[in-house]
Amino acid sequence: MVQEAIRVFARLKPLGRRQQAGIYSVDDDEKSLSSLEIIVPHDLAHGFINNKRESYEFKFQKIFDQEAKQDVIFDNIAKPVAERVLAGYNGTIFAYGQTGSGKTFTITGGAEHYNDRGIIPRTLSYIFDQLQKDSSKVYTTHVSYLEIYNECGYDLLDPKHEASRLEDLPKVTILEDSDQNIHLKNLSLHQATSEEEALNLLFLGDTNRMIAETPMNQASTRSHCIFTIHISSKEPGSATLQRSKLHLVDLAGSERIAKTGLGGHLLTEAKYINLSLHYLEQVIIALAEKNRSHIPYRNSMMTSVLRDSLGGNCMTTMIATLSIDKRNIDESISTCRFAQRVALIKNEAVLNEEVDPRLIIIQLKKEIQELKDELALLTGKQRTSELSQEEELQLDESIEVFLKGSDPDSSLDVGADMRKIKYCFIRLKQLLNDSKVSDKKLLLQHISEEKDTTESEDELKNLKELLQQRNNEINILVNMIRKEKKKARDALFQLNGTSADSTVLEQSHSLNLDESRSPSSCSSLKEAKDFRSSFHRLSLLCRKTGGKMSLGCQEAFEVFKQDHADSITIEDHKQLLKQRFAEAKCLGEKLNEVRNTINHLKGAITQRHIQRAALAVSSPSEELNTLDPVEEKLRRQIEEEKQSYKTMFNRLKGLKIEIEHLQLLMEKAKMKLQKNFEVWWSEEATNLQEKPEMVNSSNTTTGYPQFIKSSQHLSTNSFSETRRVNPNEDLAGKSNPITPSNPTSKIRTPSTSSVPLTGDSQADADILAFIKARQNILQKKGLGNK
Ligand code: ADP
Ligand code: MG
């Protein structure tokens, strides 16, 4: 049990534009109570000279001056109460003050800013946050919202009623049980599993309150609103339940009938407009008086409902809201006086624990069973009655635990009851049979899986075989090409004679010149035939593979493209493309970022709308109809982001076009290069084909210069604009061992048999072109020059 006085705080509302502050001072002492001094000038009472004291001092737990923000109010006033409620104690926070002094602002919140949300939403947020953090207990949360107007209670959360008038809402009445506990009939309790759900309920209640209000009944100033959070908690397995409630109360305006007393009696206590506040005061006076046995709670509905909060089992806090402008000084003093009385009341908060009878029953049943077992064991008496369904279920559970347990020493303990022992044996037999059946199923499944595996193994075998086959084919082809290369080399030397004591010569098999010259040379002829056929096969293969180049051809192409201007262009494009891709990637990432920012800002605006709508419901104000500066700012930010998105998007679009363009250009350059090579390659072949006599003639000096010339001509002519001219080119050409200009070269007349022409013009051209390509390659590799 915790005994403590009601804690009383004061909050001063900021002055309006046309308001003039009364004279007051706040002495905010951190250690002890704070004091508020209000000075009333002599001339206040219509200029009468009177001897009334002019200074009033009031003590409060803490005084929050005009600039105090909602979060500070929550932290100082509501949070400690919420903490106690979570611990299982009841709590009440009520705001008391004249109309317009900021009760609703403090309890529910202001309509303009998110930061203005009041004690109820902040407390809900705090409570749900705490509940989420605590996994040691199971919590249930409900809320209710009651409005008391003219001694009648109304349920603000009834979903069935569309309240167009307060009277349309379900009427809540008070019932008192024999223990004098108060029950509210017709007040609905709504479970809220999250902060969001609870807030929705708060807004629903505020909407109903607003709709039901008419200027005539002025419900919001003349009624009391009690928003209650009910929390129940239980530790798992425990039979003890904790129940607590937190009342957040927005009282009716405390203004009195007359502000000043008759005959200049300044600040005479006038009668409350609201009768229930009058009774509230009576209760408080009674509570403050020592030895009062009767407290008149029952005089009004409001005091009945708040009975526990006043002098009962509750941690109660009062917030005196004060409007400190000149004209309201007397009301403020009344409020402070009331607060001083309230501060005298002592409450006794007890932990609200109760035992859940259902849980007790379960515990007792278990105990009975244990005792029965023990008895049966001691007396050895066998029972013949059937096992109950519950007992069977329990045994099933024990068997399951026994079977699943990993401890080899564990035992299935069912006591000395033979019925149970028999039951266990039967169950175990059943389970054993079941598991046999499932084992069979598993086996069948396993067999079918194995079958599947065999099938896939077969497939794998087939694929492996296919792979081997392909490998063989490739090996054959590679061997063929090697052979062909070798033969080409041989043929080349036969063409050149032995004059070139080059590395090629060294590398090649030594050639018997006589043999090579002799038309009757079988080996040479045979080789030539082989070469011819293999080359022919190769070119055929080349054609068959969709125009793909043979290896020799590819080699020639590699060399061909090295110095070709198109390949430089391609390389440049490649570099530029790389750069552009990187730029595009970077831009894409930035665009995503901007898009996310825009979405985020849009979300913030939606959030803003929801808040403002909610605030419009809870405390409507003119300003809510005006433009929201925060939203305006968010919109401006969105516009800016959109602008930069647009710019970046356009740049990306441009880049995309540029990239596509570059890719096309590159493709084009590649094709041109290939085409040039093909033209050169086929021209070479045609040249040779047209002048076979040059090749076949006894004087290669006429044939070869042409051959070389043609090649040079092609090189300089076809690519004259693009090719970078090598000043050594001519020299290189002249130093070619097969050129007649080389004085050192031993010019030989290749016999017809040494140039393995087939008579098939295409194949012969191919052969000669190939030989030429080889020569060029060797030359470029520095082999041919030696
Ligand atoms: P009450 O509920 O006591 O009649 P309200 O809470 O409705 O008074 O407050 C009246 C007006 O003053 C509202 O427009 C409210 O937004 C404003 N107001 C009250 N207290 C504050 C405060 N502390 N800061 C800013 N505005 C306030
Ligand atoms: Mg109000």
Tab-separated table of C-alpha atoms and ligand atoms in Angstrom, residues 103-104 209 220-221 250-251, ligand 2:
chain	number	residue	atom	x	y	z
A	103	LYS	CA	-7.578	21.687	-20.076
A	104	THR	CA	-8.368	20.005	-23.384
A	209	ARG	CA	-18.136	14.436	-28.664
A	220	SER	CA	-17.304	20.590	-24.129
A	221	THR	CA	-17.262	23.314	-21.497
A	250	ASP	CA	-10.923	16.691	-18.814
A	251	LEU	CA	-13.272	18.419	-16.382
B	2	MG	MG	-12.012	21.901	-23.177
